[in-house]
Amino acid sequence: MTVTEAPRDAALEAAAAPSPSAPPTGLAAVVGSGDPRTIGKLFVGTSLLFLIASAVVGSLVGIEQYDTAGTEIFGADTTLRMFTLQATGLLFLGVLPLLVGLATAIVPLQVGAATVAFPRASAAAYWVWLVSSGLVLASYAIDGGPFGTEPEAVSLYIAGLIAVLVALAVATVSVVTTVATLRAPGMSLRRTPLFSWSMLVGGSVWLLTLPVLAGVLLVTYLDLRYGEQFLGGSGGVWNRVAWTLWQPTLYVVAVPALGIIADIVPVFARRRHQRHRSAMFLIGLAAALGFGAWAQLGATIDGSDAPAVWINEAPWQAVGFLAVVPVLGLLGLWTGTLGRGKVKLGTPLILAGMGGLLVFLGVAAGAATVIGELDLSGTTWMTGQTTLVLLGTLVVALGGVAFWAPKLYGKLLPDVLSRLGGTLVFLGALVAGIALAVAGALSQSRLVTGGATAVDSGDLDTVETLNLVSGIGLGVAALGLVVAALAMAKRRSGDGPGDDPWDGHTLEWATSSPPAVGHFATLPAITSEAPVYDARHAAAASKTEASA
Amino acid sequence: MATTAVTTDLEVFSEAPPAPPARPRVLLIGTALAAGSASMVIFALIGLYAKMRHDVLADGEVWMPEEGNVQLTPGSMAMVTLLLSLLTVAWIVQALRNDDRGHALMAFGVTLLLGAAYINGAAYGWQQLGLGVTSSPQALLIYTITGLHVAMVGIGLLFLAVMGFRAVGGQLTGRAAEGVSAAALYWFVTVGVYATVWYTITITK
């Protein structure tokens, strides 16, 4: 276990030591790399591909539901499976690994560490995640996944998803440990950059949540393959997974997005983050409220329809309302920071703003969900809410990639392509999320096949049109993701962006772009949460004094 | 001559750079997170077990199948065994801190023995249970929960053995000592998790 440690001294020594053989290049350098930047880029790039596929599938499902009576593209059973594929892909193959990848690359830089706490574990996590994601997709190809008719293939889906969860948990342990133990001298927890803080608190809650799903899936696997299928067999698998896409668990996925926005806003406001400690508290509160493993569908001993555990009960309702508080509080702080600063309208800020708006709409929709009189629980209102929160998080993450591109790729991303990609994802998510939510308000059930049975006949045409609109929205989002991927692949030509193209505030901007092995030759004195901002202002002040 | 030599040594030390700051407890914190995460797998299944048992009892039915026989003695003996192992693990850590390899080796041996005894006890409990693994949902849950815990104990024994042998083998550096502390922490969590398993399955059945 100790061989996976690589504190700063060890990494610097390793970099300085003569290499007995030539360092690997090409594919060997990628496959064998324990460099957090390489692992992070692999996570980001691969998850983006899965996200494109997921959005395309979601688009086709929406278009399929244009005619709720007939089936044109997939067929009834396959539509249901494709719905689960889209949701699984969006969360476990897309948004979560994207955030983990970004954190793996950026968090060590932010806290002044030479690398992540367990670089080899992070690398192993990526490859396990990649192979397991392939297994999950392969299971769908052979008639598996939830609602699949081939038991072996359904089992493959469960086994693959368990491995995905283990991989994500291992990568998260590495990131959280980095923040907890490898912060530079002088960087107390209160001075931790907000993205790193959000990974510390959000990642900790992920580590309490992902294993719950893994455990439940394990017993579902055993029950499906060898038992009496008291957990509902193939059709019951989705009931074991779906709670991760609902509030409150849904919110903890968005916690790192809050941290990304909180790091971008002050840089583009050209002033310190207003009330940094309050922001830390609010992000921590959002993470605490996002622990939702207690709110999932129950199971019965005879395999009959399982009642929900605590869903629609008082704690669930309380969390639905309370979750608005940290998001609103943070919005207030960001508005104050921007209002008092000299705003520079860069691509990262625009994307962070659009993503933040989607997350806020999603959280607000969640507050409406818990109002029993509205009767929205169990309808596509919740699917719309999921779309808003997850795609909002995705847009913020794209903003984060644009922001930290100099550290990730050594180049800035092309502004036009980045903005276009993010804007398309934003618009697509907004349209799809609202269309699904309105269809839910018209009583369309959350599961696609037969979902329209509760809809009034007079509203059926409207619901079908809304389904089509949601499909088109997700199609636009898929297009936006393609454009965003192109932006990352193309990057900006010409000389490098310099070490600090945005006039950043936190430690990652005190090193080269891209960072060298070991990240930092020397570190500035850390006396606040914005050491680079401090150093810049101190230098400017002394320059003014000297000239006076 | 001797005085001169001592003076020279002191001069050397006075010119030496200051000691590096204490190494961050990376492995200890990483282990704590991993152990907490692993515990949640079992806690999730215990939650499922407790919820289903509660629902069945609320319907006025009997939870455990007629042929099922969760014996109190093997489960409680396993609990006692693991509680004893807490002492021996603390003994390992203390002995290594005192650079007392003889006691550390003895404590390792006893801990490994207690771990093996626990696994033996769990196997005996399965044998006495009287239910096939897939004969009922209750059996499936019991075997999955206890099986996962045996796996957790196995990993703990492996972890302790690797870190312990490294430490006893002479690598009594700060990092190796931290490794043993990390393994001990994992073991403590494992025992804590078993206390929950024992109460849920052995005591309340």
PDB file of N, CA and C in Angstrom, chain A residues 1-5 7 9-10 117-118 169 172-173 176-177 180-182 204 206-209 211-216 218-219 222-223 226-228 230-231 291 293 298-301 307 309, chain B residues 20-21 23-31 33-34 36-42 44-45 48 51-52 55-56 61 63 134-138 140-141 144 148 159 162-163 166 175-176 178-179:
ATOM      1  N   MET A   1       0.823  -1.214   0.000  1.00  0.00           N
ATOM      2  CA  MET A   1       0.000   0.000   0.000  1.00  0.00           C
ATOM      3  C   MET A   1       0.851   1.256   0.000  1.00  0.00           C
ATOM      4  N   THR A   2       1.977   1.198   0.761  1.00  0.00           N
ATOM      5  CA  THR A   2       2.748   2.431   0.866  1.00  0.00           C
ATOM      6  C   THR A   2       3.409   2.806  -0.456  1.00  0.00           C
ATOM      7  N   VAL A   3       3.577   1.836  -1.340  1.00  0.00           N
ATOM      8  CA  VAL A   3       4.261   2.161  -2.591  1.00  0.00           C
ATOM      9  C   VAL A   3       3.449   3.143  -3.420  1.00  0.00           C
ATOM     10  N   THR A   4       2.192   3.291  -3.117  1.00  0.00           N
ATOM     11  CA  THR A   4       1.390   4.229  -3.909  1.00  0.00           C
ATOM     12  C   THR A   4       1.564   5.659  -3.427  1.00  0.00           C
ATOM     13  N   GLU A   5       2.233   5.853  -2.317  1.00  0.00           N
ATOM     14  CA  GLU A   5       2.422   7.210  -1.829  1.00  0.00           C
ATOM     15  C   GLU A   5       3.490   7.911  -2.654  1.00  0.00           C
ATOM     16  N   PRO A   7       4.739  11.640  -1.891  1.00  0.00           N
ATOM     17  CA  PRO A   7       4.737  13.012  -1.437  1.00  0.00           C
ATOM     18  C   PRO A   7       5.718  13.852  -2.246  1.00  0.00           C
ATOM     19  N   ASP A   9       8.515  15.517  -1.792  1.00  0.00           N
ATOM     20  CA  ASP A   9       9.955  15.271  -1.799  1.00  0.00           C
ATOM     21  C   ASP A   9      10.294  14.069  -2.673  1.00  0.00           C
ATOM     22  N   ALA A  10       9.514  13.018  -2.486  1.00  0.00           N
ATOM     23  CA  ALA A  10       9.789  11.790  -3.228  1.00  0.00           C
ATOM     24  C   ALA A  10       9.636  12.022  -4.722  1.00  0.00           C
ATOM     25  N   ALA A 117      -2.619  11.734  -3.792  1.00  0.00           N
ATOM     26  CA  ALA A 117      -2.130  10.932  -2.669  1.00  0.00           C
ATOM     27  C   ALA A 117      -1.744   9.520  -3.115  1.00  0.00           C
ATOM     28  N   PHE A 118      -2.540   8.918  -3.974  1.00  0.00           N
ATOM     29  CA  PHE A 118      -2.276   7.546  -4.420  1.00  0.00           C
ATOM     30  C   PHE A 118      -2.315   7.505  -5.946  1.00  0.00           C
ATOM     31  N   ALA A 169     -14.958   5.101  -6.547  1.00  0.00           N
ATOM     32  CA  ALA A 169     -14.685   5.298  -5.119  1.00  0.00           C
ATOM     33  C   ALA A 169     -13.176   5.361  -4.857  1.00  0.00           C
ATOM     34  N   THR A 172     -11.860   8.605  -5.936  1.00  0.00           N
ATOM     35  CA  THR A 172     -12.314   9.648  -5.008  1.00  0.00           C
ATOM     36  C   THR A 172     -11.508   9.619  -3.714  1.00  0.00           C
ATOM     37  N   VAL A 173     -11.198   8.418  -3.216  1.00  0.00           N
ATOM     38  CA  VAL A 173     -10.356   8.307  -2.010  1.00  0.00           C
ATOM     39  C   VAL A 173      -9.037   9.033  -2.244  1.00  0.00           C
ATOM     40  N   VAL A 176      -9.713  12.897  -2.211  1.00  0.00           N
ATOM     41  CA  VAL A 176     -10.081  13.400  -0.878  1.00  0.00           C
ATOM     42  C   VAL A 176      -8.865  13.344   0.058  1.00  0.00           C
ATOM     43  N   THR A 177      -8.094  12.259  -0.026  1.00  0.00           N
ATOM     44  CA  THR A 177      -6.896  12.148   0.804  1.00  0.00           C
ATOM     45  C   THR A 177      -5.887  13.245   0.452  1.00  0.00           C
ATOM     46  N   ALA A 180      -7.008  16.286   2.172  1.00  0.00           N
ATOM     47  CA  ALA A 180      -6.928  16.164   3.632  1.00  0.00           C
ATOM     48  C   ALA A 180      -5.494  16.177   4.139  1.00  0.00           C
ATOM     49  N   THR A 181      -4.552  15.640   3.352  1.00  0.00           N
ATOM     50  CA  THR A 181      -3.204  15.434   3.924  1.00  0.00           C
ATOM     51  C   THR A 181      -2.068  16.151   3.206  1.00  0.00           C
ATOM     52  N   LEU A 182      -2.233  16.488   1.948  1.00  0.00           N
ATOM     53  CA  LEU A 182      -1.086  16.997   1.188  1.00  0.00           C
ATOM     54  C   LEU A 182      -1.152  18.494   0.923  1.00  0.00           C
ATOM     55  N   SER A 204     -16.389  13.007   0.111  1.00  0.00           N
ATOM     56  CA  SER A 204     -16.620  12.195   1.315  1.00  0.00           C
ATOM     57  C   SER A 204     -18.038  11.622   1.305  1.00  0.00           C
ATOM     58  N   TRP A 206     -19.788  11.098  -1.418  1.00  0.00           N
ATOM     59  CA  TRP A 206     -19.791  10.060  -2.465  1.00  0.00           C
ATOM     60  C   TRP A 206     -19.314   8.736  -1.881  1.00  0.00           C
ATOM     61  N   LEU A 207     -18.279   8.830  -1.020  1.00  0.00           N
ATOM     62  CA  LEU A 207     -17.708   7.600  -0.454  1.00  0.00           C
ATOM     63  C   LEU A 207     -18.671   6.921   0.511  1.00  0.00           C
ATOM     64  N   LEU A 208     -19.639   7.667   0.998  1.00  0.00           N
ATOM     65  CA  LEU A 208     -20.667   7.047   1.848  1.00  0.00           C
ATOM     66  C   LEU A 208     -21.862   6.582   1.028  1.00  0.00           C
ATOM     67  N   THR A 209     -21.962   7.052  -0.204  1.00  0.00           N
ATOM     68  CA  THR A 209     -23.144   6.763  -1.018  1.00  0.00           C
ATOM     69  C   THR A 209     -22.890   5.661  -2.046  1.00  0.00           C
ATOM     70  N   PRO A 211     -20.851   3.121  -2.105  1.00  0.00           N
ATOM     71  CA  PRO A 211     -20.827   1.748  -1.583  1.00  0.00           C
ATOM     72  C   PRO A 211     -22.216   1.211  -1.248  1.00  0.00           C
ATOM     73  N   VAL A 212     -23.119   2.093  -0.876  1.00  0.00           N
ATOM     74  CA  VAL A 212     -24.483   1.631  -0.575  1.00  0.00           C
ATOM     75  C   VAL A 212     -25.095   1.041  -1.844  1.00  0.00           C
ATOM     76  N   LEU A 213     -24.916   1.749  -2.943  1.00  0.00           N
ATOM     77  CA  LEU A 213     -25.434   1.231  -4.209  1.00  0.00           C
ATOM     78  C   LEU A 213     -24.716  -0.071  -4.573  1.00  0.00           C
ATOM     79  N   ALA A 214     -23.402  -0.109  -4.347  1.00  0.00           N
ATOM     80  CA  ALA A 214     -22.644  -1.316  -4.682  1.00  0.00           C
ATOM     81  C   ALA A 214     -23.139  -2.504  -3.856  1.00  0.00           C
ATOM     82  N   GLY A 215     -23.387  -2.288  -2.572  1.00  0.00           N
ATOM     83  CA  GLY A 215     -23.861  -3.371  -1.715  1.00  0.00           C
ATOM     84  C   GLY A 215     -25.222  -3.889  -2.142  1.00  0.00           C
ATOM     85  N   VAL A 216     -26.121  -2.956  -2.428  1.00  0.00           N
ATOM     86  CA  VAL A 216     -27.472  -3.358  -2.849  1.00  0.00           C
ATOM     87  C   VAL A 216     -27.402  -4.078  -4.200  1.00  0.00           C
ATOM     88  N   LEU A 218     -24.890  -5.816  -5.242  1.00  0.00           N
ATOM     89  CA  LEU A 218     -24.285  -7.133  -5.041  1.00  0.00           C
ATOM     90  C   LEU A 218     -25.340  -8.166  -4.668  1.00  0.00           C
ATOM     91  N   VAL A 219     -26.205  -7.797  -3.740  1.00  0.00           N
ATOM     92  CA  VAL A 219     -27.232  -8.761  -3.328  1.00  0.00           C
ATOM     93  C   VAL A 219     -28.258  -8.949  -4.454  1.00  0.00           C
ATOM     94  N   LEU A 222     -26.669 -11.510  -6.778  1.00  0.00           N
ATOM     95  CA  LEU A 222     -26.768 -12.878  -6.254  1.00  0.00           C
ATOM     96  C   LEU A 222     -28.200 -13.388  -6.334  1.00  0.00           C
ATOM     97  N   ASP A 223     -29.135 -12.496  -6.032  1.00  0.00           N
ATOM     98  CA  ASP A 223     -30.551 -12.881  -6.076  1.00  0.00           C
ATOM     99  C   ASP A 223     -30.976 -13.213  -7.508  1.00  0.00           C
ATOM    100  N   TYR A 226     -28.801 -16.514  -8.651  1.00  0.00           N
ATOM    101  CA  TYR A 226     -28.899 -17.772  -7.911  1.00  0.00           C
ATOM    102  C   TYR A 226     -30.136 -17.874  -7.019  1.00  0.00           C
ATOM    103  N   GLY A 227     -30.801 -16.761  -6.749  1.00  0.00           N
ATOM    104  CA  GLY A 227     -31.844 -16.765  -5.735  1.00  0.00           C
ATOM    105  C   GLY A 227     -33.255 -16.846  -6.298  1.00  0.00           C
ATOM    106  N   GLU A 228     -34.191 -16.375  -5.468  1.00  0.00           N
ATOM    107  CA  GLU A 228     -35.615 -16.449  -5.831  1.00  0.00           C
ATOM    108  C   GLU A 228     -36.094 -15.191  -6.523  1.00  0.00           C
ATOM    109  N   PHE A 230     -36.285 -12.208  -5.285  1.00  0.00           N
ATOM    110  CA  PHE A 230     -37.196 -11.429  -4.436  1.00  0.00           C
ATOM    111  C   PHE A 230     -37.011  -9.937  -4.631  1.00  0.00           C
ATOM    112  N   LEU A 231     -35.907  -9.548  -5.253  1.00  0.00           N
ATOM    113  CA  LEU A 231     -35.700  -8.123  -5.513  1.00  0.00           C
ATOM    114  C   LEU A 231     -36.265  -7.714  -6.873  1.00  0.00           C
ATOM    115  N   PHE A 291     -26.531  13.616   1.161  1.00  0.00           N
ATOM    116  CA  PHE A 291     -26.448  12.190   1.525  1.00  0.00           C
ATOM    117  C   PHE A 291     -27.860  11.612   1.492  1.00  0.00           C
ATOM    118  N   ALA A 293     -28.705   8.055   0.710  1.00  0.00           N
ATOM    119  CA  ALA A 293     -28.843   6.606   0.580  1.00  0.00           C
ATOM    120  C   ALA A 293     -30.038   6.076   1.364  1.00  0.00           C
ATOM    121  N   GLY A 298     -37.927   0.599  -1.540  1.00  0.00           N
ATOM    122  CA  GLY A 298     -37.764  -0.538  -0.655  1.00  0.00           C
ATOM    123  C   GLY A 298     -37.843  -1.858  -1.403  1.00  0.00           C
ATOM    124  N   ALA A 299     -37.676  -2.932  -0.650  1.00  0.00           N
ATOM    125  CA  ALA A 299     -37.796  -4.268  -1.237  1.00  0.00           C
ATOM    126  C   ALA A 299     -38.698  -5.089  -0.334  1.00  0.00           C
ATOM    127  N   THR A 300     -39.462  -6.002  -0.915  1.00  0.00           N
ATOM    128  CA  THR A 300     -40.318  -6.854  -0.093  1.00  0.00           C
ATOM    129  C   THR A 300     -39.873  -8.296  -0.249  1.00  0.00           C
ATOM    130  N   ILE A 301     -40.188  -9.056   0.755  1.00  0.00           N
ATOM    131  CA  ILE A 301     -39.688 -10.428   0.820  1.00  0.00           C
ATOM    132  C   ILE A 301     -40.259 -11.298  -0.308  1.00  0.00           C
ATOM    133  N   PRO A 307     -42.766  -0.597  -1.587  1.00  0.00           N
ATOM    134  CA  PRO A 307     -43.040   0.811  -1.261  1.00  0.00           C
ATOM    135  C   PRO A 307     -41.736   1.583  -1.120  1.00  0.00           C
ATOM    136  N   VAL A 309     -38.981   3.827   0.550  1.00  0.00           N
ATOM    137  CA  VAL A 309     -38.537   4.018   1.920  1.00  0.00           C
ATOM    138  C   VAL A 309     -38.307   5.508   2.138  1.00  0.00           C
TER     139      VAL A 309
ATOM    140  N   PRO B  20      13.057  17.572   8.168  1.00  0.00           N
ATOM    141  CA  PRO B  20      11.883  17.852   7.343  1.00  0.00           C
ATOM    142  C   PRO B  20      10.619  17.815   8.182  1.00  0.00           C
ATOM    143  N   PRO B  21       9.589  18.527   7.752  1.00  0.00           N
ATOM    144  CA  PRO B  21       8.341  18.487   8.519  1.00  0.00           C
ATOM    145  C   PRO B  21       7.795  17.067   8.572  1.00  0.00           C
ATOM    146  N   ARG B  23       5.908  13.807   8.134  1.00  0.00           N
ATOM    147  CA  ARG B  23       5.267  13.315   6.920  1.00  0.00           C
ATOM    148  C   ARG B  23       3.744  13.295   7.096  1.00  0.00           C
ATOM    149  N   PRO B  24       3.008  13.794   6.123  1.00  0.00           N
ATOM    150  CA  PRO B  24       1.548  13.767   6.272  1.00  0.00           C
ATOM    151  C   PRO B  24       1.043  12.326   6.327  1.00  0.00           C
ATOM    152  N   ARG B  25      -0.008  12.143   7.055  1.00  0.00           N
ATOM    153  CA  ARG B  25      -0.488  10.773   7.281  1.00  0.00           C
ATOM    154  C   ARG B  25      -1.391  10.333   6.129  1.00  0.00           C
ATOM    155  N   VAL B  26      -0.775  10.240   4.963  1.00  0.00           N
ATOM    156  CA  VAL B  26      -1.522   9.940   3.743  1.00  0.00           C
ATOM    157  C   VAL B  26      -2.188   8.565   3.820  1.00  0.00           C
ATOM    158  N   LEU B  27      -1.379   7.570   4.181  1.00  0.00           N
ATOM    159  CA  LEU B  27      -1.912   6.212   4.173  1.00  0.00           C
ATOM    160  C   LEU B  27      -2.978   6.029   5.254  1.00  0.00           C
ATOM    161  N   LEU B  28      -2.775   6.678   6.380  1.00  0.00           N
ATOM    162  CA  LEU B  28      -3.743   6.542   7.476  1.00  0.00           C
ATOM    163  C   LEU B  28      -5.100   7.135   7.063  1.00  0.00           C
ATOM    164  N   ILE B  29      -5.054   8.335   6.489  1.00  0.00           N
ATOM    165  CA  ILE B  29      -6.309   8.980   6.089  1.00  0.00           C
ATOM    166  C   ILE B  29      -6.952   8.213   4.928  1.00  0.00           C
ATOM    167  N   GLY B  30      -6.128   7.787   3.979  1.00  0.00           N
ATOM    168  CA  GLY B  30      -6.665   7.006   2.850  1.00  0.00           C
ATOM    169  C   GLY B  30      -7.327   5.727   3.341  1.00  0.00           C
ATOM    170  N   THR B  31      -6.681   5.085   4.312  1.00  0.00           N
ATOM    171  CA  THR B  31      -7.254   3.847   4.861  1.00  0.00           C
ATOM    172  C   THR B  31      -8.558   4.141   5.590  1.00  0.00           C
ATOM    173  N   LEU B  33     -10.685   6.464   4.947  1.00  0.00           N
ATOM    174  CA  LEU B  33     -11.738   6.690   3.941  1.00  0.00           C
ATOM    175  C   LEU B  33     -12.161   5.373   3.296  1.00  0.00           C
ATOM    176  N   ALA B  34     -11.165   4.558   2.959  1.00  0.00           N
ATOM    177  CA  ALA B  34     -11.486   3.279   2.308  1.00  0.00           C
ATOM    178  C   ALA B  34     -12.257   2.368   3.258  1.00  0.00           C
ATOM    179  N   GLY B  36     -14.131   3.291   5.820  1.00  0.00           N
ATOM    180  CA  GLY B  36     -15.483   3.837   5.983  1.00  0.00           C
ATOM    181  C   GLY B  36     -16.351   3.478   4.791  1.00  0.00           C
ATOM    182  N   SER B  37     -15.750   3.570   3.635  1.00  0.00           N
ATOM    183  CA  SER B  37     -16.481   3.258   2.407  1.00  0.00           C
ATOM    184  C   SER B  37     -16.869   1.772   2.363  1.00  0.00           C
ATOM    185  N   ALA B  38     -15.902   0.923   2.725  1.00  0.00           N
ATOM    186  CA  ALA B  38     -16.178  -0.528   2.731  1.00  0.00           C
ATOM    187  C   ALA B  38     -17.266  -0.852   3.751  1.00  0.00           C
ATOM    188  N   SER B  39     -17.230  -0.149   4.873  1.00  0.00           N
ATOM    189  CA  SER B  39     -18.255  -0.397   5.901  1.00  0.00           C
ATOM    190  C   SER B  39     -19.649  -0.094   5.373  1.00  0.00           C
ATOM    191  N   MET B  40     -19.736   0.938   4.542  1.00  0.00           N
ATOM    192  CA  MET B  40     -21.055   1.329   4.040  1.00  0.00           C
ATOM    193  C   MET B  40     -21.686   0.232   3.182  1.00  0.00           C
ATOM    194  N   VAL B  41     -20.853  -0.580   2.526  1.00  0.00           N
ATOM    195  CA  VAL B  41     -21.400  -1.700   1.741  1.00  0.00           C
ATOM    196  C   VAL B  41     -22.175  -2.624   2.670  1.00  0.00           C
ATOM    197  N   ILE B  42     -21.537  -2.956   3.801  1.00  0.00           N
ATOM    198  CA  ILE B  42     -22.190  -3.888   4.737  1.00  0.00           C
ATOM    199  C   ILE B  42     -23.358  -3.203   5.452  1.00  0.00           C
ATOM    200  N   ALA B  44     -25.260  -0.986   4.289  1.00  0.00           N
ATOM    201  CA  ALA B  44     -26.392  -0.924   3.347  1.00  0.00           C
ATOM    202  C   ALA B  44     -27.185  -2.226   3.383  1.00  0.00           C
ATOM    203  N   LEU B  45     -26.454  -3.339   3.419  1.00  0.00           N
ATOM    204  CA  LEU B  45     -27.139  -4.638   3.430  1.00  0.00           C
ATOM    205  C   LEU B  45     -27.803  -4.899   4.776  1.00  0.00           C
ATOM    206  N   LEU B  48     -30.995  -3.092   4.628  1.00  0.00           N
ATOM    207  CA  LEU B  48     -31.972  -3.846   3.827  1.00  0.00           C
ATOM    208  C   LEU B  48     -32.546  -5.010   4.645  1.00  0.00           C
ATOM    209  N   LYS B  51     -34.859  -3.653   7.400  1.00  0.00           N
ATOM    210  CA  LYS B  51     -36.118  -3.141   6.845  1.00  0.00           C
ATOM    211  C   LYS B  51     -37.047  -4.291   6.455  1.00  0.00           C
ATOM    212  N   MET B  52     -36.482  -5.283   5.790  1.00  0.00           N
ATOM    213  CA  MET B  52     -37.328  -6.406   5.358  1.00  0.00           C
ATOM    214  C   MET B  52     -37.823  -7.199   6.560  1.00  0.00           C
ATOM    215  N   ASP B  55     -40.650  -5.306   8.135  1.00  0.00           N
ATOM    216  CA  ASP B  55     -41.902  -5.412   7.364  1.00  0.00           C
ATOM    217  C   ASP B  55     -42.580  -6.760   7.577  1.00  0.00           C
ATOM    218  N   VAL B  56     -41.766  -7.826   7.596  1.00  0.00           N
ATOM    219  CA  VAL B  56     -42.332  -9.170   7.773  1.00  0.00           C
ATOM    220  C   VAL B  56     -42.954  -9.293   9.170  1.00  0.00           C
ATOM    221  N   GLU B  61     -45.906 -12.083  10.590  1.00  0.00           N
ATOM    222  CA  GLU B  61     -45.312 -13.353  10.159  1.00  0.00           C
ATOM    223  C   GLU B  61     -43.972 -13.577  10.863  1.00  0.00           C
ATOM    224  N   TRP B  63     -39.964 -14.136  10.742  1.00  0.00           N
ATOM    225  CA  TRP B  63     -38.891 -13.715   9.836  1.00  0.00           C
ATOM    226  C   TRP B  63     -38.027 -14.889   9.406  1.00  0.00           C
ATOM    227  N   THR B 134     -29.237 -19.881  -1.374  1.00  0.00           N
ATOM    228  CA  THR B 134     -30.308 -19.277  -2.167  1.00  0.00           C
ATOM    229  C   THR B 134     -31.680 -19.828  -1.802  1.00  0.00           C
ATOM    230  N   SER B 135     -31.768 -20.453  -0.615  1.00  0.00           N
ATOM    231  CA  SER B 135     -33.040 -21.087  -0.260  1.00  0.00           C
ATOM    232  C   SER B 135     -34.129 -20.076   0.075  1.00  0.00           C
ATOM    233  N   SER B 136     -33.731 -18.892   0.502  1.00  0.00           N
ATOM    234  CA  SER B 136     -34.717 -17.860   0.862  1.00  0.00           C
ATOM    235  C   SER B 136     -34.016 -16.499   0.835  1.00  0.00           C
ATOM    236  N   PRO B 137     -34.794 -15.448   0.729  1.00  0.00           N
ATOM    237  CA  PRO B 137     -34.172 -14.111   0.783  1.00  0.00           C
ATOM    238  C   PRO B 137     -33.409 -13.890   2.078  1.00  0.00           C
ATOM    239  N   GLN B 138     -33.958 -14.433   3.189  1.00  0.00           N
ATOM    240  CA  GLN B 138     -33.273 -14.255   4.472  1.00  0.00           C
ATOM    241  C   GLN B 138     -31.876 -14.866   4.417  1.00  0.00           C
ATOM    242  N   LEU B 140     -30.066 -15.556   1.808  1.00  0.00           N
ATOM    243  CA  LEU B 140     -29.199 -14.825   0.877  1.00  0.00           C
ATOM    244  C   LEU B 140     -28.591 -13.594   1.550  1.00  0.00           C
ATOM    245  N   LEU B 141     -29.441 -12.887   2.280  1.00  0.00           N
ATOM    246  CA  LEU B 141     -28.950 -11.684   2.955  1.00  0.00           C
ATOM    247  C   LEU B 141     -27.935 -12.035   4.046  1.00  0.00           C
ATOM    248  N   THR B 144     -24.702 -13.123   2.453  1.00  0.00           N
ATOM    249  CA  THR B 144     -24.002 -12.000   1.794  1.00  0.00           C
ATOM    250  C   THR B 144     -23.360 -11.093   2.826  1.00  0.00           C
ATOM    251  N   LEU B 148     -19.406 -10.979   3.249  1.00  0.00           N
ATOM    252  CA  LEU B 148     -18.676  -9.733   2.999  1.00  0.00           C
ATOM    253  C   LEU B 148     -17.802  -9.374   4.194  1.00  0.00           C
ATOM    254  N   PHE B 159      -3.567  -6.997   5.131  1.00  0.00           N
ATOM    255  CA  PHE B 159      -3.030  -5.647   5.323  1.00  0.00           C
ATOM    256  C   PHE B 159      -2.089  -5.632   6.538  1.00  0.00           C
ATOM    257  N   VAL B 162       1.186  -7.619   5.743  1.00  0.00           N
ATOM    258  CA  VAL B 162       2.125  -6.909   4.867  1.00  0.00           C
ATOM    259  C   VAL B 162       2.817  -5.783   5.635  1.00  0.00           C
ATOM    260  N   MET B 163       2.012  -4.965   6.296  1.00  0.00           N
ATOM    261  CA  MET B 163       2.585  -3.822   7.011  1.00  0.00           C
ATOM    262  C   MET B 163       3.430  -4.285   8.200  1.00  0.00           C
ATOM    263  N   ARG B 166       6.765  -5.774   7.071  1.00  0.00           N
ATOM    264  CA  ARG B 166       7.656  -4.693   6.616  1.00  0.00           C
ATOM    265  C   ARG B 166       8.270  -3.989   7.814  1.00  0.00           C
ATOM    266  N   ARG B 175       7.150   5.970   7.661  1.00  0.00           N
ATOM    267  CA  ARG B 175       6.106   5.539   6.753  1.00  0.00           C
ATOM    268  C   ARG B 175       5.616   4.129   7.109  1.00  0.00           C
ATOM    269  N   ALA B 176       6.557   3.251   7.446  1.00  0.00           N
ATOM    270  CA  ALA B 176       6.167   1.882   7.777  1.00  0.00           C
ATOM    271  C   ALA B 176       5.350   1.862   9.063  1.00  0.00           C
ATOM    272  N   GLU B 178       3.485   4.189  10.079  1.00  0.00           N
ATOM    273  CA  GLU B 178       2.161   4.693   9.711  1.00  0.00           C
ATOM    274  C   GLU B 178       1.345   3.590   9.036  1.00  0.00           C
ATOM    275  N   GLY B 179       2.045   2.751   8.271  1.00  0.00           N
ATOM    276  CA  GLY B 179       1.354   1.636   7.620  1.00  0.00           C
ATOM    277  C   GLY B 179       0.724   0.714   8.636  1.00  0.00           C
TER     278      GLY B 179
END
